[in-house]
mmCIF file with all atom_site columns, C-alpha atoms in Angstrom:
data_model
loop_
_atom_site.group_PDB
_atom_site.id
_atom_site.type_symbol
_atom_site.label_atom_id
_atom_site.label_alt_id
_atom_site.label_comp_id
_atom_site.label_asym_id
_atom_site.label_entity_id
_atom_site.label_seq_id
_atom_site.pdbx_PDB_ins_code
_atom_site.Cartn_x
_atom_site.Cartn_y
_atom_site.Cartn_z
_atom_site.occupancy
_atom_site.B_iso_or_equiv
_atom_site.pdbx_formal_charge
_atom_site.auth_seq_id
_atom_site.auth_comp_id
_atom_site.auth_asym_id
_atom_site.auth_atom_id
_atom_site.pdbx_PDB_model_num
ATOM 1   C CA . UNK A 1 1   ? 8.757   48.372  23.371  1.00 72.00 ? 1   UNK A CA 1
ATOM 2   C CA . UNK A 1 2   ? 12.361  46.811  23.671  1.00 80.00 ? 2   UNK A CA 1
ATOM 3   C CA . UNK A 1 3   ? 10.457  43.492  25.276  1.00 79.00 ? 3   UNK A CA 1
ATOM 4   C CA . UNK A 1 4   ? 8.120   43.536  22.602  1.00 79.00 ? 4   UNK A CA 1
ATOM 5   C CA . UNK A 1 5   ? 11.297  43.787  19.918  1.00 84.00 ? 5   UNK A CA 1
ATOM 6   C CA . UNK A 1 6   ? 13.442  40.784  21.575  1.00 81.00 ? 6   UNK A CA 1
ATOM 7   C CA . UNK A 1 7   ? 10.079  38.479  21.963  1.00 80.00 ? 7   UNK A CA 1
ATOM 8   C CA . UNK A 1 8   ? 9.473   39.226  18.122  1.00 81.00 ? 8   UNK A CA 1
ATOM 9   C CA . UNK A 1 9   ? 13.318  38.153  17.264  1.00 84.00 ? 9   UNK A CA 1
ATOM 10  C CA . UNK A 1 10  ? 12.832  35.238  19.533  1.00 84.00 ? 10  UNK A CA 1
ATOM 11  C CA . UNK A 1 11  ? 9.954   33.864  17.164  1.00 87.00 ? 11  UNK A CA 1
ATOM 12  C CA . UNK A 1 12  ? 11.777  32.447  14.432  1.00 86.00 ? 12  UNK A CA 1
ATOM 13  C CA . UNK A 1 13  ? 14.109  30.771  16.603  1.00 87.00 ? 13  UNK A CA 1
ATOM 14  C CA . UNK A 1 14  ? 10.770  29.150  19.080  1.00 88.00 ? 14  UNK A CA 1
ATOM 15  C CA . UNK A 1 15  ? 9.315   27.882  15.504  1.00 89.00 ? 15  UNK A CA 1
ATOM 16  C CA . UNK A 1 16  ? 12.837  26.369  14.500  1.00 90.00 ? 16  UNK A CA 1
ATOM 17  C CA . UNK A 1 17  ? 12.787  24.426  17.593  1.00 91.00 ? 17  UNK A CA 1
ATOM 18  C CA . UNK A 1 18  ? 8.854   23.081  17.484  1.00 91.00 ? 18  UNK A CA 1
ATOM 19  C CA . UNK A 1 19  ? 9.539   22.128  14.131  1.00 93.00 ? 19  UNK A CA 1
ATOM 20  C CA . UNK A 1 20  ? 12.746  20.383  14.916  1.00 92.00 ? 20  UNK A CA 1
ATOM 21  C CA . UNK A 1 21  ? 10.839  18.446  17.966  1.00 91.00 ? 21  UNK A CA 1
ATOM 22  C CA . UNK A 1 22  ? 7.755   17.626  15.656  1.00 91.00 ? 22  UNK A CA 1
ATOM 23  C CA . UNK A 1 23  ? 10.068  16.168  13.579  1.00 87.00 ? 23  UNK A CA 1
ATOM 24  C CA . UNK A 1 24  ? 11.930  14.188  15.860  1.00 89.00 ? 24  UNK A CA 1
ATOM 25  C CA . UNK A 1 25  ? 8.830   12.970  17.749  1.00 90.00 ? 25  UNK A CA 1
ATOM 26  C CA . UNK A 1 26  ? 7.794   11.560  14.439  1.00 84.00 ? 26  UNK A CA 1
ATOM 27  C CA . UNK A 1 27  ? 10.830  9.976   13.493  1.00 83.00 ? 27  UNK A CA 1
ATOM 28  C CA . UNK A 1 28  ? 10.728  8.479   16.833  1.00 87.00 ? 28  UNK A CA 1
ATOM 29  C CA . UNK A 1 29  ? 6.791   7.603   16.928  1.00 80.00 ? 29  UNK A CA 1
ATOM 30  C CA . UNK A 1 30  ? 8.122   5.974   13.013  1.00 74.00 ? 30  UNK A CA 1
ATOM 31  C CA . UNK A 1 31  ? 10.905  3.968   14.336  1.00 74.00 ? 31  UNK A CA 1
ATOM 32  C CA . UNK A 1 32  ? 8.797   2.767   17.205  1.00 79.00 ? 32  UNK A CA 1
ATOM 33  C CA . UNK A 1 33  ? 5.732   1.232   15.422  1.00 76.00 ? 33  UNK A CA 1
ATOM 34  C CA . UNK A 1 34  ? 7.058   0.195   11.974  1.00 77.00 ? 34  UNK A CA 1
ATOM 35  C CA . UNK A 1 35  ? 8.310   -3.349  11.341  1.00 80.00 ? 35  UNK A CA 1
ATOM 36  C CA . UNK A 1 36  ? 10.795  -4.232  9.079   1.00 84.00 ? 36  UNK A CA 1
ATOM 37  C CA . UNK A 1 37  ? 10.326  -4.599  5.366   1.00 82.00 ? 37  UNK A CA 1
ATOM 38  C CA . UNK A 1 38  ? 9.992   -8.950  6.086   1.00 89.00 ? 38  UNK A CA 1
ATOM 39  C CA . UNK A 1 39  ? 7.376   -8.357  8.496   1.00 90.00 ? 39  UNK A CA 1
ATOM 40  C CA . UNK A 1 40  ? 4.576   -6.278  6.980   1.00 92.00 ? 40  UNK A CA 1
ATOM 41  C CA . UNK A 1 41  ? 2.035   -6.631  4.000   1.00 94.00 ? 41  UNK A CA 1
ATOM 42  C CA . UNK A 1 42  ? 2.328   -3.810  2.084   1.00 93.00 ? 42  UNK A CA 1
ATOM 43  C CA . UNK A 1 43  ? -0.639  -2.821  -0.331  1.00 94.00 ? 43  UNK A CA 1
ATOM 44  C CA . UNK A 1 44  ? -0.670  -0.007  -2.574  1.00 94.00 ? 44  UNK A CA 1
ATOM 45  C CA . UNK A 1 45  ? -4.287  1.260   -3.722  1.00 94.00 ? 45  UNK A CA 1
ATOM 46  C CA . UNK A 1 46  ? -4.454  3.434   -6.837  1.00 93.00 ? 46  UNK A CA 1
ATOM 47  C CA . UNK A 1 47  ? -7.078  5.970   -5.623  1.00 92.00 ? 47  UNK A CA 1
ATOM 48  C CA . UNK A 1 48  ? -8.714  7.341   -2.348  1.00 90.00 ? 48  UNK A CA 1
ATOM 49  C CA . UNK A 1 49  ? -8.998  4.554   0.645   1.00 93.00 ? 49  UNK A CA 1
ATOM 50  C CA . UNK A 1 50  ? -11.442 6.351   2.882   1.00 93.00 ? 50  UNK A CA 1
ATOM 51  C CA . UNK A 1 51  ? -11.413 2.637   4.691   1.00 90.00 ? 51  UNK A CA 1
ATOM 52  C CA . UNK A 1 52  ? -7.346  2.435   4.727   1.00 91.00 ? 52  UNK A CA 1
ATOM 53  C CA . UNK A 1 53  ? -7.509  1.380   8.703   1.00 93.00 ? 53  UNK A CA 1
ATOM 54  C CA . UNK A 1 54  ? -10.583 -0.964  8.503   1.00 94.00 ? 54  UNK A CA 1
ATOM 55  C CA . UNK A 1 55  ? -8.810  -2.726  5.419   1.00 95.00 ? 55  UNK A CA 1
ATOM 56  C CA . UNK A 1 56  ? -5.007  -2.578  7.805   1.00 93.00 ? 56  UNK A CA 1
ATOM 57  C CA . UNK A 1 57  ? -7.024  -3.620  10.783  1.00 93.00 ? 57  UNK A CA 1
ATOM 58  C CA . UNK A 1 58  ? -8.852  -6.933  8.633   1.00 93.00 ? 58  UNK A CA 1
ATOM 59  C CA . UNK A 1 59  ? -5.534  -7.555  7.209   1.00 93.00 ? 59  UNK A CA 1
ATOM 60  C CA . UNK A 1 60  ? -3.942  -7.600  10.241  1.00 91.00 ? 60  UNK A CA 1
ATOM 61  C CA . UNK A 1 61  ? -6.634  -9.622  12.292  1.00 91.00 ? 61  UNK A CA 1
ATOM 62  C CA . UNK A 1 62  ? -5.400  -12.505 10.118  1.00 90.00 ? 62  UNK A CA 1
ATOM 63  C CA . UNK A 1 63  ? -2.930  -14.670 12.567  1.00 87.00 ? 63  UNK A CA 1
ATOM 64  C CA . UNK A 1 64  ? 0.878   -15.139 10.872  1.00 87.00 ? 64  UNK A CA 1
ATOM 65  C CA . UNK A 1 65  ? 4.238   -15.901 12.306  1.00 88.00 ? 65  UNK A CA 1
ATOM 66  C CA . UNK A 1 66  ? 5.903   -14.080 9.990   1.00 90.00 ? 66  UNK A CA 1
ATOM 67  C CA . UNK A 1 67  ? 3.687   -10.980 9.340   1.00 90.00 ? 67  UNK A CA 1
ATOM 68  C CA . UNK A 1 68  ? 2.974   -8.412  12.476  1.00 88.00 ? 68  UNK A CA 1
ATOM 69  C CA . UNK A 1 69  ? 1.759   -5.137  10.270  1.00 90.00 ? 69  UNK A CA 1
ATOM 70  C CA . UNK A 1 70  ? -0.204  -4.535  7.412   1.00 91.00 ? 70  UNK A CA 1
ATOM 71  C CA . UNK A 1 71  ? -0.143  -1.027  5.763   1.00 90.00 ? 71  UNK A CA 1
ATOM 72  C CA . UNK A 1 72  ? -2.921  0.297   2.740   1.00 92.00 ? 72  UNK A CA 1
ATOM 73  C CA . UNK A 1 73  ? -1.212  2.855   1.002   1.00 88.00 ? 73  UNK A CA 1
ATOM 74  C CA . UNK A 1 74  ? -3.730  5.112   -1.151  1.00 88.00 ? 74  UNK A CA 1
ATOM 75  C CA . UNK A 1 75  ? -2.379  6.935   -4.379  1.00 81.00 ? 75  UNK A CA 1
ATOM 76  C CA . UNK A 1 76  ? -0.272  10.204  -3.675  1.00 70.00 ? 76  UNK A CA 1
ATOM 77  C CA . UNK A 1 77  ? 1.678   12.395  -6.046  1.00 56.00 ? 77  UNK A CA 1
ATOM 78  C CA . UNK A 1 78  ? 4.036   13.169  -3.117  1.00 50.00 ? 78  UNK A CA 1
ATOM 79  C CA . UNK A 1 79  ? 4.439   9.068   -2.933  1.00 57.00 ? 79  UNK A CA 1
ATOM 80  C CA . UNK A 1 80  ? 5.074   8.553   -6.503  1.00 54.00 ? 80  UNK A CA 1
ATOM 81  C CA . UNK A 1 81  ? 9.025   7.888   -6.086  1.00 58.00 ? 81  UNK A CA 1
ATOM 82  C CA . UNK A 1 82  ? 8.647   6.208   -2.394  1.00 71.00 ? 82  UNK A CA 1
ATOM 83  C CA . UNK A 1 83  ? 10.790  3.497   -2.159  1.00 75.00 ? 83  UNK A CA 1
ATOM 84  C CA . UNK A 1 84  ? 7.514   1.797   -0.176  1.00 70.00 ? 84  UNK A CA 1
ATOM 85  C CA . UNK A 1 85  ? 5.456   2.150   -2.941  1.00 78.00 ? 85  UNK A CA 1
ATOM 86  C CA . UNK A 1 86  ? 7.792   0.546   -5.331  1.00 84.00 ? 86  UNK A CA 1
ATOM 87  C CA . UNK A 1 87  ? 8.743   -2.540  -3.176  1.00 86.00 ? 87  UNK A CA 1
ATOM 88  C CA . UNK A 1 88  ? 4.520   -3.003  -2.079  1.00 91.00 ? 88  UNK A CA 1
ATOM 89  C CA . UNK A 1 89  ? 3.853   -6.674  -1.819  1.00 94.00 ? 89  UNK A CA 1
ATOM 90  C CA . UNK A 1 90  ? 0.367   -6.100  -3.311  1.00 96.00 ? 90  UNK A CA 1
ATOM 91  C CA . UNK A 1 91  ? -1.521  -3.582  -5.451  1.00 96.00 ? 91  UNK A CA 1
ATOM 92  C CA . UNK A 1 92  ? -4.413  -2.357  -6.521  1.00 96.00 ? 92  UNK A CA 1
ATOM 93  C CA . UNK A 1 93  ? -4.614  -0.841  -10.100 1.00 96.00 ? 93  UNK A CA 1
ATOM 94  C CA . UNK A 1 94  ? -6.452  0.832   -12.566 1.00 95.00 ? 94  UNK A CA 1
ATOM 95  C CA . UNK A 1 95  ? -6.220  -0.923  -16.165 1.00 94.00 ? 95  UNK A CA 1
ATOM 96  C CA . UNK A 1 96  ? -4.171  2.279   -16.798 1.00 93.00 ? 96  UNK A CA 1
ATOM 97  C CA . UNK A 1 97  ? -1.962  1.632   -13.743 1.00 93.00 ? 97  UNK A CA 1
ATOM 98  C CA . UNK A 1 98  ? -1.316  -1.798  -15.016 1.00 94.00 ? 98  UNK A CA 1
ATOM 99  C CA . UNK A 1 99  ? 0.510   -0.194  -18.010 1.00 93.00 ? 99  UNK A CA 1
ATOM 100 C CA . UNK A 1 100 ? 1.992   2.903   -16.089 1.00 90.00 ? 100 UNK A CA 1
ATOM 101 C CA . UNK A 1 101 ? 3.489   0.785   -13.126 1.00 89.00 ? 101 UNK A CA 1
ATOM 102 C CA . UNK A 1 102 ? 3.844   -2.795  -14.914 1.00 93.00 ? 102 UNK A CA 1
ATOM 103 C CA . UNK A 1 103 ? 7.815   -2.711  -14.023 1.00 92.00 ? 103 UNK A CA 1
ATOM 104 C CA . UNK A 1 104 ? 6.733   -3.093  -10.287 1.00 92.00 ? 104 UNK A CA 1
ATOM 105 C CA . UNK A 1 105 ? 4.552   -5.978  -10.829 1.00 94.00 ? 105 UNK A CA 1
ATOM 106 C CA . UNK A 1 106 ? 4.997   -9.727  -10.912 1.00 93.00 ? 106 UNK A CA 1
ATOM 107 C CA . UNK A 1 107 ? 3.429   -11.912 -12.750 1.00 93.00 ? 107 UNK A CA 1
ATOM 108 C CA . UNK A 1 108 ? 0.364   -13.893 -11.001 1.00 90.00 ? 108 UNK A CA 1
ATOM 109 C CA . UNK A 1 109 ? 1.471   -16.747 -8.740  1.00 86.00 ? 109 UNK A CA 1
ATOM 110 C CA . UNK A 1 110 ? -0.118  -19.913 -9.282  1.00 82.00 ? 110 UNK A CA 1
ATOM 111 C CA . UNK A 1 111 ? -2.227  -20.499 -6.328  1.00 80.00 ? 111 UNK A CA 1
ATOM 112 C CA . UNK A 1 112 ? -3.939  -16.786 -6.983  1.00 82.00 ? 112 UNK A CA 1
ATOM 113 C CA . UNK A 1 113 ? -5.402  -17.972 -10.476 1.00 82.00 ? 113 UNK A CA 1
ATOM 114 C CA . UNK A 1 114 ? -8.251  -19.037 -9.260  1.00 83.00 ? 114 UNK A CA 1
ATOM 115 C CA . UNK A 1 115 ? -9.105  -15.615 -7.120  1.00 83.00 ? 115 UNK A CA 1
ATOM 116 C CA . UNK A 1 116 ? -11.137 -13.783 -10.419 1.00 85.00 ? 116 UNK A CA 1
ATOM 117 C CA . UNK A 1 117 ? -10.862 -12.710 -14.266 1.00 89.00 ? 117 UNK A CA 1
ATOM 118 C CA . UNK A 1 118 ? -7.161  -12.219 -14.854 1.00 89.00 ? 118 UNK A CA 1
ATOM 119 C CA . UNK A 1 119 ? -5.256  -9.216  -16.735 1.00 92.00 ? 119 UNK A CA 1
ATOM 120 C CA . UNK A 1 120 ? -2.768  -10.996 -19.247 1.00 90.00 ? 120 UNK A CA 1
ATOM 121 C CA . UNK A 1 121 ? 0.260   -9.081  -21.020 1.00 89.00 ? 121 UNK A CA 1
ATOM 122 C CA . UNK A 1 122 ? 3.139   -10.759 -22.576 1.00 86.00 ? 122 UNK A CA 1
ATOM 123 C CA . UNK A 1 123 ? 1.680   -13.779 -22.290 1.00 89.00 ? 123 UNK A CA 1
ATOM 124 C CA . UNK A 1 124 ? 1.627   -14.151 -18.927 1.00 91.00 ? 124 UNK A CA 1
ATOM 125 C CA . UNK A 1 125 ? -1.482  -13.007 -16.198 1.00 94.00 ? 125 UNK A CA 1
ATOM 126 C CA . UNK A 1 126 ? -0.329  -10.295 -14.179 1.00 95.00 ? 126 UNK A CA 1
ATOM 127 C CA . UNK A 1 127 ? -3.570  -8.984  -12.520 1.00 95.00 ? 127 UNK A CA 1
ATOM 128 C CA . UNK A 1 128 ? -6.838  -10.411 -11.159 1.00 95.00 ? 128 UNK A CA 1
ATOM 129 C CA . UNK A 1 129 ? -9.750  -8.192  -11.209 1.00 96.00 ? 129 UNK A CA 1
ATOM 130 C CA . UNK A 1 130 ? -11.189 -6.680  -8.313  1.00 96.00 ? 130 UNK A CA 1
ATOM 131 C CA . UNK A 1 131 ? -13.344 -3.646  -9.512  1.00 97.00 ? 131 UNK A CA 1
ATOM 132 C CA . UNK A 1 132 ? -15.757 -3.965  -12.815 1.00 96.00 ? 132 UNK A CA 1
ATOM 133 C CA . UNK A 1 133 ? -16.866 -0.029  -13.948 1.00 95.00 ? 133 UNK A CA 1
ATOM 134 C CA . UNK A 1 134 ? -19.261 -1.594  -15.776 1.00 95.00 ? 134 UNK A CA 1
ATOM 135 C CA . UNK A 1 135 ? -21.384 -2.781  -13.429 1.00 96.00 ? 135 UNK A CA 1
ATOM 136 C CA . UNK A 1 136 ? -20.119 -0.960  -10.386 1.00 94.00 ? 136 UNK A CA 1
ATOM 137 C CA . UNK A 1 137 ? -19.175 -3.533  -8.589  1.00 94.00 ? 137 UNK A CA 1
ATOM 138 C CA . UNK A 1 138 ? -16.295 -5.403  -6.984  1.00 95.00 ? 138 UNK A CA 1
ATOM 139 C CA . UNK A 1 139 ? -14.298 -6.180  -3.331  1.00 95.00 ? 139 UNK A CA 1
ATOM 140 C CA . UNK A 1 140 ? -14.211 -3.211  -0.366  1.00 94.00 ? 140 UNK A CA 1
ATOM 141 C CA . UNK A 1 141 ? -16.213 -0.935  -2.516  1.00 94.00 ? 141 UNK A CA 1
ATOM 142 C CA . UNK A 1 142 ? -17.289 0.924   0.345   1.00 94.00 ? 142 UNK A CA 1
ATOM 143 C CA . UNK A 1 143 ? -13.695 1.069   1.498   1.00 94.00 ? 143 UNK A CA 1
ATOM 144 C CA . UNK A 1 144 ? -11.952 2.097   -1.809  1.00 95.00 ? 144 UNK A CA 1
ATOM 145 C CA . UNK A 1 145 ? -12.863 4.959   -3.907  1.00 94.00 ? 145 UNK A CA 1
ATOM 146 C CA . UNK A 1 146 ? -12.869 3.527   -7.366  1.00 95.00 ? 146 UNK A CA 1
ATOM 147 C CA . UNK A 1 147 ? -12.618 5.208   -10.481 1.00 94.00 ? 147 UNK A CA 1
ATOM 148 C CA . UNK A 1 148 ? -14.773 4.760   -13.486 1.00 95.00 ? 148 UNK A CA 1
ATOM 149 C CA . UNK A 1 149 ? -12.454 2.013   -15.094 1.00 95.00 ? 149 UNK A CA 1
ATOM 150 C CA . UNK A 1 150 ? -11.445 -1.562  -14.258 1.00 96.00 ? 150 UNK A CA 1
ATOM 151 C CA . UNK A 1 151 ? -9.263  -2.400  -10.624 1.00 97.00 ? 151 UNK A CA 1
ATOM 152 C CA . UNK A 1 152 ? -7.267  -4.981  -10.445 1.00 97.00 ? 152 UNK A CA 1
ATOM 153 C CA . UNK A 1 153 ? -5.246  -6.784  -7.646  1.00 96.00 ? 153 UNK A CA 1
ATOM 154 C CA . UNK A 1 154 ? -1.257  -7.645  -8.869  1.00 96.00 ? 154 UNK A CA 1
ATOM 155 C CA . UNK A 1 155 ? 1.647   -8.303  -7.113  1.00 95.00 ? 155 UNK A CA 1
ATOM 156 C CA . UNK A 1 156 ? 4.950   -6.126  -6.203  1.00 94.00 ? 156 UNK A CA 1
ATOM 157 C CA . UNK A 1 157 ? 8.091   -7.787  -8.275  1.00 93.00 ? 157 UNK A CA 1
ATOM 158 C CA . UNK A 1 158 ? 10.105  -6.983  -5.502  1.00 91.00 ? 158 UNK A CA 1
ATOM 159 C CA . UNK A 1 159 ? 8.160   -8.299  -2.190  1.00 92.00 ? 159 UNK A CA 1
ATOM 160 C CA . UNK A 1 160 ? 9.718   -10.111 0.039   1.00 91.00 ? 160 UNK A CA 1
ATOM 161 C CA . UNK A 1 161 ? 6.027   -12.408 0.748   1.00 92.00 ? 161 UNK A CA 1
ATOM 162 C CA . UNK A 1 162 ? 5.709   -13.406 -2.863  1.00 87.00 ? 162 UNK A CA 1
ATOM 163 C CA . UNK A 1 163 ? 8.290   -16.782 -4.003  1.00 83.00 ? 163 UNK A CA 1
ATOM 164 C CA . UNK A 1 164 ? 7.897   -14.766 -7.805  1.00 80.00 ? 164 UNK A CA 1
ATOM 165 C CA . UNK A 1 165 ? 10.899  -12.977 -6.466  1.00 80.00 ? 165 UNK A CA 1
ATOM 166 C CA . UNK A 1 166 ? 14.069  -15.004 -5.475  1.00 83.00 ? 166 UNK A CA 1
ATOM 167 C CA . UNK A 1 167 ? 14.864  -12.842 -2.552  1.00 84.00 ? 167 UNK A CA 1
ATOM 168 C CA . UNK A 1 168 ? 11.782  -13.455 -0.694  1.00 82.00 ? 168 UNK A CA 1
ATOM 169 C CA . UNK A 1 169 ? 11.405  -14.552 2.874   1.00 85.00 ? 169 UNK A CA 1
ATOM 170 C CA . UNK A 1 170 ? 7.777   -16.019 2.941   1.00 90.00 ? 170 UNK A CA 1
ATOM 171 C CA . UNK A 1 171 ? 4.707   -16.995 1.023   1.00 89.00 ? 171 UNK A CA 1
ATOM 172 C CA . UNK A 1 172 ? 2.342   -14.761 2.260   1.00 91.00 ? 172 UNK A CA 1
ATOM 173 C CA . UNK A 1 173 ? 0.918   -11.980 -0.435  1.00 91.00 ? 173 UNK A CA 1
ATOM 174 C CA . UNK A 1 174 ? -0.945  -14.902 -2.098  1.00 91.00 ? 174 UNK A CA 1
ATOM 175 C CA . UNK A 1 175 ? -2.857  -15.633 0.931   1.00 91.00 ? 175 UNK A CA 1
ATOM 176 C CA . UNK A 1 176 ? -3.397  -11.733 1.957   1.00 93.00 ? 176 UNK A CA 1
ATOM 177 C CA . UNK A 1 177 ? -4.955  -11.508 -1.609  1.00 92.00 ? 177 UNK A CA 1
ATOM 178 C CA . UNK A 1 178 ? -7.488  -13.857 -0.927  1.00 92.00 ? 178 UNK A CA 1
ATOM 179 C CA . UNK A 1 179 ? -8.171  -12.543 2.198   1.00 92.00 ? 179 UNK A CA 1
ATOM 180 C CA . UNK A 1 180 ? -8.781  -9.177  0.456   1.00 92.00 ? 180 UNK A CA 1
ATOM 181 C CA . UNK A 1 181 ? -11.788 -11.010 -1.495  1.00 92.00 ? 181 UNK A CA 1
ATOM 182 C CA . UNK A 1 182 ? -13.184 -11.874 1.982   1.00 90.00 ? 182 UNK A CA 1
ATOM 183 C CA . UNK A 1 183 ? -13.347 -8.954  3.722   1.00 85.00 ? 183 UNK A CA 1
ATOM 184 C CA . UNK A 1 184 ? -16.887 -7.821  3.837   1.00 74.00 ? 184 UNK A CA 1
#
């Protein structure tokens, strides 16, 4: 009975230490396959992305200098204050999302215009439309989840990939935008 009694007090301490270790292993398994912030395409989706890793992996397949990782981020509550989220270089919205996250977005860069209908506010086109509720129809709908309401594609005010923001290293979101019309 005494063995019994000191395996039983050992318990707490043996699930201390595997949850320390997962913990650990997944910093470290973090650390080694993330890229910096000027490296990766970052894309925030508004609703359930059953296809997140086909949509990474097309993303991806596209050959860049500057970009080695693309991540799809679908909608979480637990994500809502994520630094990630806020500094996405791309996103996919609901018309309501436009409104709720509008102080993340930038507005449309020139050369992505000409992608689809644009979402204007203020005078100025911050969205291009990706999903139409009406009809049903739009870009990766058998990789995205849509909602009954209008999607549309914008871009993060503070990537690094998009020349809308002063601080940024490259060019790139406007090009990984298109690419998201192409992906069959």
């Amino acid at each position: 009975m005494k063995a019994f009694r000191k395996i039983m007090n050992l318990i707490p301490l043996m699930l201390l230490w595997l949850m320390m270790t997962a913990f650990v292993w997944g910093w470290i398994f973090t650390f080694l396959t993330d890229a910096p912030r000027e490296e990766k395409i970052v894309l925030f989706i508004e609703c359930d992305v059953p296809g997140d890793t086909f949509i990474a992996s097309k993303l991806e397949a596209r050959p860049s200098d500057i970009i080695r990782l693309a991540q799809v981020r679908p909608f979480s509550y637990s994500m809502m204050s994520s630094e990630a989220i806020r500094n996405a270089d791309l996103y996919i919205l609901s018309e309501s999302g436009m409104t709720e996250y509008f102080e993340w977005l930038s507005p449309l860069p020139e050369s992505a215009l000409t992608l689809g209908e644009t979402y204007e506010t203020d005078g100025a086109f911050y969205g291009i439309k990706v999903y139409d509720a009406q009809s049903a129809s739009g870009i990766l709908t058998e990789h995205i989840a849509y909602e009954d309401q209008d999607y549309y594609l914008a871009f993060g005010r503070h990537s690094l990939h998009n020349t809308e923001n002063e601080t940024a290293v490259s060019d790139e979101a406007p090009i990984y935008a298109s690419l998201l019309f192409e992906i069959e």
